PDB file of C-alpha atoms in Angstrom:
ATOM      1  CA  MET Y   6       0.159  -0.080   0.030  1.00 39.00           C
ATOM      2  CA  GLU Y   7       2.898   2.254   0.577  1.00 43.00           C
ATOM      3  CA  LEU Y   8       4.239   1.879  -2.741  1.00 39.00           C
ATOM      4  CA  LEU Y   9       0.576   2.519  -4.145  1.00 38.00           C
ATOM      5  CA  GLU Y  10       0.466   5.800  -2.371  1.00 40.00           C
ATOM      6  CA  LYS Y  11       3.789   6.786  -3.244  1.00 43.00           C
ATOM      7  CA  ASN Y  12       3.218   6.384  -6.884  1.00 42.00           C
ATOM      8  CA  SER Y  13      -0.266   8.067  -6.488  1.00 40.00           C
ATOM      9  CA  LYS Y  14       1.417  11.324  -5.115  1.00 41.00           C
ATOM     10  CA  VAL Y  15       4.011  11.283  -7.941  1.00 39.00           C
ATOM     11  CA  CYS Y  16       1.859  10.492 -10.767  1.00 40.00           C
ATOM     12  CA  PRO Y  17      -1.412  12.595 -10.045  1.00 40.00           C
ATOM     13  CA  VAL Y  18      -4.562  12.016 -12.008  1.00 38.00           C
ATOM     14  CA  HIS Y  19      -4.807  15.403 -13.464  1.00 41.00           C
ATOM     15  CA  ILE Y  20      -1.701  16.988 -14.808  1.00 39.00           C
ATOM     16  CA  ASN Y  21      -1.798  20.900 -14.711  1.00 44.00           C
ATOM     17  CA  ILE Y  22       1.223  21.436 -16.468  1.00 45.00           C
ATOM     18  CA  LEU Y  23      -0.781  20.613 -19.653  1.00 51.00           C
ATOM     19  CA  ASP Y  24      -3.263  23.289 -19.015  1.00 57.00           C
ATOM     20  CA  VAL Y  25      -1.330  26.623 -20.435  1.00 79.00           C
ATOM     21  CA  TYR Y  26      -4.188  28.986 -20.493  1.00 84.00           C
ATOM     22  CA  HIS Y  27      -4.338  31.170 -17.411  1.00 87.00           C
ATOM     23  CA  ALA Y  28      -7.548  33.237 -17.349  1.00 85.00           C
ATOM     24  CA  ARG Y  29      -6.887  36.790 -16.381  1.00 87.00           C
ATOM     25  CA  GLN Y  30      -8.902  40.114 -16.517  1.00 87.00           C
ATOM     26  CA  SER Y  31      -6.697  42.049 -18.855  1.00 88.00           C
ATOM     27  CA  ARG Y  32      -6.889  43.686 -22.344  1.00 87.00           C
ATOM     28  CA  ILE Y  33      -4.443  41.256 -23.705  1.00 89.00           C
ATOM     29  CA  HIS Y  34      -6.938  38.341 -22.923  1.00 90.00           C
ATOM     30  CA  ARG Y  35      -9.458  40.296 -24.479  1.00 89.00           C
ATOM     31  CA  LEU Y  36      -7.831  40.889 -27.886  1.00 90.00           C
ATOM     32  CA  ASP Y  37      -9.009  39.000 -30.924  1.00 90.00           C
ATOM     33  CA  PRO Y  38      -7.277  35.861 -31.271  1.00 91.00           C
ATOM     34  CA  ARG Y  39      -6.264  36.664 -34.938  1.00 91.00           C
ATOM     35  CA  ALA Y  40      -4.464  39.619 -33.575  1.00 91.00           C
ATOM     36  CA  LYS Y  41      -2.624  37.740 -31.174  1.00 92.00           C
ATOM     37  CA  LEU Y  42      -1.519  35.115 -33.492  1.00 93.00           C
ATOM     38  CA  LEU Y  43      -0.285  37.976 -36.062  1.00 92.00           C
ATOM     39  CA  GLY Y  44       1.397  39.747 -33.106  1.00 91.00           C
ATOM     40  CA  SER Y  45       3.268  36.474 -31.832  1.00 93.00           C
ATOM     41  CA  LEU Y  46       4.180  35.584 -35.469  1.00 93.00           C
ATOM     42  CA  MET Y  47       5.761  38.947 -36.255  1.00 93.00           C
ATOM     43  CA  VAL Y  48       7.994  38.786 -32.946  1.00 93.00           C
ATOM     44  CA  ILE Y  49       9.271  35.560 -33.739  1.00 93.00           C
ATOM     45  CA  LEU Y  50      10.032  36.495 -37.431  1.00 93.00           C
ATOM     46  CA  THR Y  51      11.799  39.523 -36.204  1.00 93.00           C
ATOM     47  CA  THR Y  52      14.101  37.630 -33.922  1.00 92.00           C
ATOM     48  CA  MET Y  53      14.846  35.375 -36.286  1.00 91.00           C
ATOM     49  CA  LEU Y  54      15.721  37.893 -39.055  1.00 91.00           C
ATOM     50  CA  LEU Y  55      17.786  39.786 -36.831  1.00 91.00           C
ATOM     51  CA  PRO Y  56      21.529  39.509 -37.688  1.00 88.00           C
ATOM     52  CA  GLU Y  57      24.055  37.750 -35.500  1.00 87.00           C
ATOM     53  CA  GLY Y  58      25.189  39.428 -32.399  1.00 83.00           C
ATOM     54  CA  ALA Y  59      22.364  42.300 -32.433  1.00 87.00           C
ATOM     55  CA  TRP Y  60      22.294  42.168 -28.821  1.00 91.00           C
ATOM     56  CA  LEU Y  61      20.531  45.510 -28.221  1.00 91.00           C
ATOM     57  CA  PRO Y  62      17.587  44.671 -30.580  1.00 91.00           C
ATOM     58  CA  GLN Y  63      17.136  41.385 -28.982  1.00 92.00           C
ATOM     59  CA  GLY Y  64      17.153  42.959 -25.532  1.00 92.00           C
ATOM     60  CA  ILE Y  65      14.291  45.466 -26.537  1.00 92.00           C
ATOM     61  CA  LEU Y  66      12.507  42.295 -27.914  1.00 92.00           C
ATOM     62  CA  PHE Y  67      13.016  40.810 -24.456  1.00 92.00           C
ATOM     63  CA  GLY Y  68      11.738  43.981 -22.603  1.00 91.00           C
ATOM     64  CA  LEU Y  69       8.595  43.748 -24.982  1.00 91.00           C
ATOM     65  CA  ILE Y  70       8.107  40.183 -23.778  1.00 91.00           C
ATOM     66  CA  VAL Y  71       7.961  41.197 -20.411  1.00 90.00           C
ATOM     67  CA  LEU Y  72       6.052  44.103 -20.714  1.00 91.00           C
ATOM     68  CA  LEU Y  73       3.400  42.037 -22.425  1.00 90.00           C
ATOM     69  CA  SER Y  74       3.518  39.459 -19.808  1.00 90.00           C
ATOM     70  CA  PHE Y  75       3.000  42.278 -17.100  1.00 90.00           C
ATOM     71  CA  ALA Y  76       0.153  43.949 -19.110  1.00 90.00           C
ATOM     72  CA  SER Y  77      -1.654  40.601 -19.189  1.00 91.00           C
ATOM     73  CA  ARG Y  78      -1.417  40.276 -15.364  1.00 90.00           C
ATOM     74  CA  LEU Y  79       0.737  36.983 -15.524  1.00 89.00           C
ATOM     75  CA  GLY Y  80       3.748  38.350 -13.696  1.00 85.00           C
ATOM     76  CA  ILE Y  81       7.092  40.041 -15.026  1.00 82.00           C
ATOM     77  CA  PHE Y  82       8.896  36.584 -14.875  1.00 82.00           C
ATOM     78  CA  PHE Y  83       5.986  34.247 -16.061  1.00 86.00           C
ATOM     79  CA  THR Y  84       7.566  33.690 -19.505  1.00 85.00           C
ATOM     80  CA  VAL Y  85      11.036  33.697 -18.174  1.00 83.00           C
ATOM     81  CA  ARG Y  86      10.586  30.718 -15.774  1.00 82.00           C
ATOM     82  CA  ARG Y  87       8.790  28.750 -18.156  1.00 84.00           C
ATOM     83  CA  SER Y  88      10.964  29.318 -21.174  1.00 84.00           C
ATOM     84  CA  PHE Y  89      13.747  27.201 -20.120  1.00 81.00           C
ATOM     85  CA  ILE Y  90      11.945  23.949 -21.188  1.00 80.00           C
ATOM     86  CA  ALA Y  91      13.668  24.960 -24.530  1.00 78.00           C
ATOM     87  CA  ILE Y  92      16.926  24.527 -23.297  1.00 78.00           C
ATOM     88  CA  PRO Y  93      17.430  20.720 -23.863  1.00 79.00           C
ATOM     89  CA  PHE Y  94      16.378  21.296 -27.616  1.00 78.00           C
ATOM     90  CA  LEU Y  95      19.650  23.683 -27.790  1.00 79.00           C
ATOM     91  CA  LEU Y  96      21.979  20.774 -27.352  1.00 80.00           C
ATOM     92  CA  ALA Y  97      21.521  20.394 -30.896  1.00 82.00           C
ATOM     93  CA  ALA Y  98      23.328  23.710 -31.509  1.00 84.00           C
ATOM     94  CA  LEU Y  99      25.970  22.917 -28.856  1.00 84.00           C
ATOM     95  CA  PRO Y 100      28.774  21.724 -31.420  1.00 85.00           C
ATOM     96  CA  LEU Y 101      28.446  24.993 -33.230  1.00 85.00           C
ATOM     97  CA  PRO Y 102      31.269  26.759 -31.321  1.00 85.00           C
ATOM     98  CA  PHE Y 103      33.611  23.889 -32.255  1.00 85.00           C
ATOM     99  CA  LEU Y 104      32.612  23.223 -35.876  1.00 84.00           C
ATOM    100  CA  THR Y 105      32.156  26.546 -37.062  1.00 84.00           C
ATOM    101  CA  PRO Y 106      35.615  28.159 -38.795  1.00 85.00           C
ATOM    102  CA  GLY Y 107      36.671  31.172 -37.489  1.00 82.00           C
ATOM    103  CA  PRO Y 108      39.201  32.885 -35.050  1.00 85.00           C
ATOM    104  CA  PRO Y 109      39.994  30.513 -32.327  1.00 83.00           C
ATOM    105  CA  LEU Y 110      39.154  31.864 -28.462  1.00 81.00           C
ATOM    106  CA  TRP Y 111      40.229  28.734 -26.570  1.00 80.00           C
ATOM    107  CA  SER Y 112      40.837  24.974 -26.678  1.00 79.00           C
ATOM    108  CA  LEU Y 113      39.532  22.428 -24.355  1.00 74.00           C
ATOM    109  CA  PRO Y 114      42.547  21.060 -22.531  1.00 74.00           C
ATOM    110  CA  GLY Y 115      43.057  17.291 -23.147  1.00 71.00           C
ATOM    111  CA  LEU Y 116      40.587  17.301 -25.857  1.00 71.00           C
ATOM    112  CA  GLY Y 117      42.328  19.519 -28.393  1.00 73.00           C
ATOM    113  CA  TRP Y 118      38.756  21.140 -29.203  1.00 82.00           C
ATOM    114  CA  VAL Y 119      38.757  24.541 -30.422  1.00 85.00           C
ATOM    115  CA  VAL Y 120      36.174  27.227 -29.738  1.00 85.00           C
ATOM    116  CA  THR Y 121      35.950  29.848 -32.502  1.00 88.00           C
ATOM    117  CA  SER Y 122      34.573  33.480 -31.910  1.00 86.00           C
ATOM    118  CA  THR Y 123      32.235  33.192 -34.996  1.00 88.00           C
ATOM    119  CA  GLY Y 124      30.738  29.714 -33.582  1.00 88.00           C
ATOM    120  CA  LEU Y 125      30.347  31.038 -30.276  1.00 89.00           C
ATOM    121  CA  MET Y 126      28.594  34.126 -31.755  1.00 90.00           C
ATOM    122  CA  ARG Y 127      26.307  31.887 -33.687  1.00 90.00           C
ATOM    123  CA  PHE Y 128      25.567  29.534 -30.991  1.00 91.00           C
ATOM    124  CA  LEU Y 129      24.491  32.523 -28.679  1.00 91.00           C
ATOM    125  CA  THR Y 130      22.491  34.232 -31.142  1.00 91.00           C
ATOM    126  CA  ILE Y 131      20.469  30.798 -31.853  1.00 91.00           C
ATOM    127  CA  LEU Y 132      20.065  30.737 -28.023  1.00 90.00           C
ATOM    128  CA  VAL Y 133      18.687  34.253 -27.562  1.00 91.00           C
ATOM    129  CA  ARG Y 134      16.540  33.729 -30.705  1.00 91.00           C
ATOM    130  CA  THR Y 135      14.867  30.562 -29.401  1.00 90.00           C
ATOM    131  CA  TRP Y 136      14.526  31.886 -25.905  1.00 90.00           C
ATOM    132  CA  ILE Y 137      12.614  35.025 -27.106  1.00 91.00           C
ATOM    133  CA  ALA Y 138      10.568  32.964 -29.772  1.00 92.00           C
ATOM    134  CA  VAL Y 139       9.251  30.527 -26.955  1.00 92.00           C
ATOM    135  CA  GLN Y 140       8.463  33.240 -24.679  1.00 92.00           C
ATOM    136  CA  ALA Y 141       6.488  34.865 -27.564  1.00 92.00           C
ATOM    137  CA  SER Y 142       4.580  31.571 -27.753  1.00 91.00           C
ATOM    138  CA  ILE Y 143       4.068  31.099 -24.058  1.00 92.00           C
ATOM    139  CA  ILE Y 144       2.366  34.621 -23.810  1.00 92.00           C
ATOM    140  CA  LEU Y 145       0.277  33.529 -26.842  1.00 92.00           C
ATOM    141  CA  SER Y 146      -1.001  30.263 -25.201  1.00 89.00           C
ATOM    142  CA  ALA Y 147      -1.415  31.875 -21.804  1.00 91.00           C
ATOM    143  CA  THR Y 148      -3.605  34.649 -22.762  1.00 92.00           C
ATOM    144  CA  THR Y 149      -5.669  32.680 -25.406  1.00 90.00           C
ATOM    145  CA  PRO Y 150      -7.980  29.636 -24.964  1.00 89.00           C
ATOM    146  CA  ALA Y 151      -7.158  26.685 -27.222  1.00 86.00           C
ATOM    147  CA  SER Y 152     -10.381  26.750 -28.893  1.00 85.00           C
ATOM    148  CA  ASP Y 153      -9.815  30.489 -29.870  1.00 88.00           C
ATOM    149  CA  LEU Y 154      -6.213  29.463 -31.216  1.00 89.00           C
ATOM    150  CA  LEU Y 155      -7.887  26.820 -33.581  1.00 88.00           C
ATOM    151  CA  TRP Y 156     -10.464  29.364 -34.449  1.00 88.00           C
ATOM    152  CA  GLY Y 157      -7.867  31.811 -35.439  1.00 88.00           C
ATOM    153  CA  LEU Y 158      -5.970  29.205 -37.471  1.00 89.00           C
ATOM    154  CA  ASN Y 159      -9.100  28.674 -39.407  1.00 87.00           C
ATOM    155  CA  ALA Y 160      -9.842  31.935 -40.052  1.00 86.00           C
ATOM    156  CA  PHE Y 161      -6.127  32.352 -41.473  1.00 88.00           C
ATOM    157  CA  ARG Y 162      -7.192  29.419 -43.786  1.00 86.00           C
ATOM    158  CA  PHE Y 163      -4.571  27.028 -42.284  1.00 86.00           C
ATOM    159  CA  PRO Y 164      -5.057  23.674 -43.703  1.00 86.00           C
ATOM    160  CA  ARG Y 165      -8.316  22.338 -42.091  1.00 85.00           C
ATOM    161  CA  LEU Y 166      -6.647  18.667 -41.316  1.00 84.00           C
ATOM    162  CA  ILE Y 167      -3.809  20.081 -39.573  1.00 87.00           C
ATOM    163  CA  VAL Y 168      -5.903  22.350 -37.451  1.00 87.00           C
ATOM    164  CA  ALA Y 169      -8.415  19.306 -36.810  1.00 84.00           C
ATOM    165  CA  ILE Y 170      -5.340  17.238 -35.603  1.00 84.00           C
ATOM    166  CA  ILE Y 171      -4.078  19.920 -33.253  1.00 85.00           C
ATOM    167  CA  GLY Y 172      -7.481  20.204 -31.772  1.00 83.00           C
ATOM    168  CA  PHE Y 173      -8.009  16.545 -31.133  1.00 82.00           C
ATOM    169  CA  MET Y 174      -4.342  16.265 -29.542  1.00 82.00           C
ATOM    170  CA  LEU Y 175      -4.964  19.210 -27.239  1.00 80.00           C
ATOM    171  CA  ARG Y 176      -8.569  17.794 -26.496  1.00 79.00           C
ATOM    172  CA  TYR Y 177      -7.501  13.980 -25.772  1.00 80.00           C
ATOM    173  CA  LEU Y 178      -4.005  14.648 -24.526  1.00 80.00           C
ATOM    174  CA  PHE Y 179      -5.642  14.816 -21.068  1.00 77.00           C
ATOM    175  CA  ILE Y 180      -7.417  11.356 -21.540  1.00 78.00           C
ATOM    176  CA  LEU Y 181      -4.285   9.599 -22.810  1.00 81.00           C
ATOM    177  CA  ALA Y 182      -2.353  10.900 -19.694  1.00 80.00           C
ATOM    178  CA  ASP Y 183      -5.140   9.481 -17.267  1.00 80.00           C
ATOM    179  CA  GLU Y 184      -5.061   6.130 -19.249  1.00 80.00           C
ATOM    180  CA  ALA Y 185      -1.106   5.950 -18.893  1.00 82.00           C
ATOM    181  CA  LEU Y 186      -1.219   6.899 -15.243  1.00 84.00           C
ATOM    182  CA  ARG Y 187      -3.741   4.167 -14.588  1.00 83.00           C
ATOM    183  CA  MET Y 188      -1.547   1.745 -16.314  1.00 81.00           C
ATOM    184  CA  LEU Y 189       1.361   2.817 -14.124  1.00 79.00           C
ATOM    185  CA  ARG Y 190      -0.807   2.243 -11.087  1.00 82.00           C
ATOM    186  CA  ALA Y 191      -1.663  -1.304 -12.183  1.00 78.00           C
ATOM    187  CA  ARG Y 192       2.029  -2.033 -12.774  1.00 74.00           C
ATOM    188  CA  ALA Y 193       2.802  -0.697  -9.417  1.00 73.00           C
ATOM    189  CA  SER Y 194       0.192  -2.918  -7.795  1.00 75.00           C
ATOM    190  CA  ARG Y 195       1.411  -5.856  -9.457  1.00 69.00           C
ATOM    191  CA  SER Y 196       5.132  -5.225  -8.804  1.00 64.00           C
ATOM    192  CA  PRO Y 197       7.218  -7.949  -7.020  1.00 59.00           C
ATOM    193  CA  ARG Y 198       8.369  -5.428  -4.499  1.00 57.00           C
ATOM    194  CA  LEU Y 199       4.731  -5.496  -3.115  1.00 49.00           C
ATOM    195  CA  ALA Y 200       5.606  -9.229  -1.947  1.00 50.00           C
ATOM    196  CA  GLY Y 201       8.921  -8.307  -0.427  1.00 55.00           C
ATOM    197  CA  ILE Y 202      10.841  -9.624  -3.584  1.00 55.00           C
ATOM    198  CA  LYS Y 203      13.985  -7.760  -4.693  1.00 61.00           C
ATOM    199  CA  ARG Y 204      13.826  -4.816  -7.608  1.00 63.00           C
ATOM    200  CA  PRO Y 205      13.331  -6.547 -10.899  1.00 63.00           C
ATOM    201  CA  GLY Y 206      16.142  -6.373 -13.426  1.00 66.00           C
ATOM    202  CA  LEU Y 207      16.221  -4.010 -16.026  1.00 71.00           C
ATOM    203  CA  ILE Y 208      15.192  -6.265 -18.809  1.00 75.00           C
ATOM    204  CA  TRP Y 209      12.042  -6.939 -17.044  1.00 69.00           C
ATOM    205  CA  GLN Y 210      11.225  -3.303 -16.629  1.00 70.00           C
ATOM    206  CA  SER Y 211      11.912  -2.677 -20.122  1.00 75.00           C
ATOM    207  CA  ARG Y 212       9.749  -5.357 -21.343  1.00 77.00           C
ATOM    208  CA  VAL Y 213       6.712  -4.244 -19.240  1.00 74.00           C
ATOM    209  CA  SER Y 214       7.343  -0.681 -20.226  1.00 77.00           C
ATOM    210  CA  GLY Y 215       7.197  -1.774 -24.102  1.00 80.00           C
ATOM    211  CA  ALA Y 216       4.264  -3.774 -23.413  1.00 81.00           C
ATOM    212  CA  MET Y 217       2.459  -0.709 -21.875  1.00 81.00           C
ATOM    213  CA  VAL Y 218       3.556   1.568 -24.752  1.00 82.00           C
ATOM    214  CA  GLY Y 219       1.916  -1.029 -27.116  1.00 84.00           C
ATOM    215  CA  SER Y 220      -1.333  -1.448 -24.997  1.00 83.00           C
ATOM    216  CA  LEU Y 221      -1.636   2.509 -24.649  1.00 82.00           C
ATOM    217  CA  PHE Y 222      -1.384   2.752 -28.404  1.00 84.00           C
ATOM    218  CA  LEU Y 223      -4.088   0.252 -29.308  1.00 84.00           C
ATOM    219  CA  ARG Y 224      -6.357   1.595 -26.787  1.00 81.00           C
ATOM    220  CA  SER Y 225      -5.899   5.108 -28.090  1.00 81.00           C
ATOM    221  CA  LEU Y 226      -6.578   3.676 -31.673  1.00 82.00           C
ATOM    222  CA  GLU Y 227      -9.669   1.916 -30.698  1.00 84.00           C
ATOM    223  CA  ARG Y 228     -10.917   4.946 -28.760  1.00 82.00           C
ATOM    224  CA  SER Y 229      -9.992   7.378 -32.031  1.00 81.00           C
ATOM    225  CA  GLU Y 230     -11.990   4.896 -34.089  1.00 85.00           C
ATOM    226  CA  ARG Y 231     -15.088   5.086 -31.807  1.00 88.00           C
ATOM    227  CA  VAL Y 232     -14.945   8.569 -31.186  1.00 84.00           C
ATOM    228  CA  HIS Y 233     -14.648   9.367 -35.059  1.00 82.00           C
ATOM    229  CA  ALA Y 234     -17.675   6.956 -36.012  1.00 88.00           C
ATOM    230  CA  ALA Y 235     -19.728   8.887 -32.943  1.00 89.00           C
ATOM    231  CA  MET Y 236     -18.752  12.325 -34.348  1.00 85.00           C
ATOM    232  CA  LEU Y 237     -19.535  11.190 -38.075  1.00 86.00           C
ATOM    233  CA  SER Y 238     -23.023  10.139 -37.012  1.00 90.00           C
ATOM    234  CA  ARG Y 239     -23.741  13.713 -35.493  1.00 85.00           C
ATOM    235  CA  GLY Y 240     -22.841  15.581 -38.792  1.00 84.00           C
ATOM    236  CA  TYR Y 241     -19.124  16.267 -38.430  1.00 79.00           C
ATOM    237  CA  ASP Y 242     -17.335  17.170 -41.524  1.00 77.00           C
ATOM    238  CA  GLY Y 243     -13.828  18.016 -40.482  1.00 72.00           C
ATOM    239  CA  GLU Y 244     -14.424  21.402 -38.929  1.00 73.00           C
ATOM    240  CA  MET Y 245     -15.235  22.343 -35.271  1.00 73.00           C
ATOM    241  CA  ARG Y 246     -17.895  25.356 -35.417  1.00 73.00           C
ATOM    242  CA  ARG Y 247     -18.655  27.835 -32.673  1.00 73.00           C
ATOM    243  CA  LEU Y 248     -21.471  29.906 -32.022  1.00 73.00           C
ATOM    244  CA  TYR Y 249     -19.606  33.114 -31.055  1.00 74.00           C
ATOM    245  CA  GLN Y 250     -17.528  34.662 -33.886  1.00 76.00           C
ATOM    246  CA  PRO Y 251     -14.791  37.140 -32.607  1.00 76.00           C
ATOM    247  CA  ALA Y 252     -14.645  40.576 -34.419  1.00 78.00           C
ATOM    248  CA  PHE Y 253     -11.840  43.051 -35.055  1.00 83.00           C
ATOM    249  CA  ARG Y 254     -12.211  46.088 -32.725  1.00 86.00           C
ATOM    250  CA  THR Y 255     -10.779  49.331 -32.890  1.00 87.00           C
ATOM    251  CA  LEU Y 256      -8.318  48.395 -29.924  1.00 86.00           C
ATOM    252  CA  ASP Y 257      -7.410  45.341 -31.939  1.00 87.00           C
ATOM    253  CA  TRP Y 258      -6.295  47.312 -34.906  1.00 90.00           C
ATOM    254  CA  LEU Y 259      -4.663  49.909 -32.806  1.00 90.00           C
ATOM    255  CA  LEU Y 260      -2.307  47.341 -30.789  1.00 87.00           C
ATOM    256  CA  LEU Y 261      -1.358  45.699 -33.918  1.00 88.00           C
ATOM    257  CA  LEU Y 262      -0.497  48.521 -35.681  1.00 92.00           C
ATOM    258  CA  GLY Y 263       1.740  49.478 -32.755  1.00 90.00           C
ATOM    259  CA  MET Y 264       3.039  46.198 -32.725  1.00 89.00           C
ATOM    260  CA  ILE Y 265       4.046  46.600 -36.370  1.00 90.00           C
ATOM    261  CA  LEU Y 266       5.694  49.733 -35.791  1.00 92.00           C
ATOM    262  CA  ILE Y 267       7.739  48.666 -32.863  1.00 91.00           C
ATOM    263  CA  LEU Y 268       9.070  45.983 -34.399  1.00 90.00           C
ATOM    264  CA  CYS Y 269       9.988  47.833 -37.623  1.00 90.00           C
ATOM    265  CA  GLY Y 270      11.741  50.118 -35.442  1.00 90.00           C
ATOM    266  CA  ILE Y 271      13.677  47.292 -33.693  1.00 89.00           C
ATOM    267  CA  PHE Y 272      14.535  45.816 -36.907  1.00 86.00           C
ATOM    268  CA  SER Y 273      15.889  49.056 -38.399  1.00 87.00           C
ATOM    269  CA  LEU Y 274      17.799  49.382 -35.152  1.00 84.00           C
ATOM    270  CA  SER Y 275      19.887  46.433 -35.827  1.00 80.00           C
ATOM    271  CA  TYR Y 276      21.383  47.856 -39.056  1.00 75.00           C
ATOM    272  CA  TRP Y 277      21.839  51.176 -37.564  1.00 75.00           C
ATOM    273  CA  SER Y 278      23.855  50.441 -34.441  1.00 60.00           C
TER     274      SER Y 278
END
């Protein structure tokens, strides 16, 4: 029973980290989803198009992200704390300081690997670009419900099949997570450790984990077929409709125009400095 209680505490039934939307009473939350999608896309494109080593424009972009986070009543460091999730994905760019030709800075003792200034500059630029882009995406998802984001993608004529796949993934990710947690509790209840036997070996654990993944895939496939058949019987034609259709207001146009002017100024600053 102690193992089961420990497993239930470590793996709660509801995973709050999957719920990224934070309801607040702010003007950013009340903006049209299309305006927020366009604004986030422009911020990401601006930070990606800035030249290497443009630290001042990147710093201004970061300040803009912090200001938007504060205006959304999410907290000044809301996006900063959550943006570190992108750090593991930057490991793919870690060899750049060693593989990019350029003036050498230093070499690692014992290995002979030379770090070049060009490679280090490129790596730091990719790091800052990714960090800012992730923060812009976090603000978008934290201030806009998933249904509004999907509606905005449909309004921009995004491929309907891709929008449907994203919608179903968000809708049923909680269900799949609950199913996986139930399987983990079932495995813990049948663990040899409950009977006082020593911990099973790695081969046994790998075999059980593989069987769990296969079973979860089959259950998900069967459930998806049942859900799809039920939706077709209710007239589903590949598009999720909604009763309320947001409309662009004067505030949406003004904020979007202000964002365009600010980003154009930041982009121009990178070539003047």
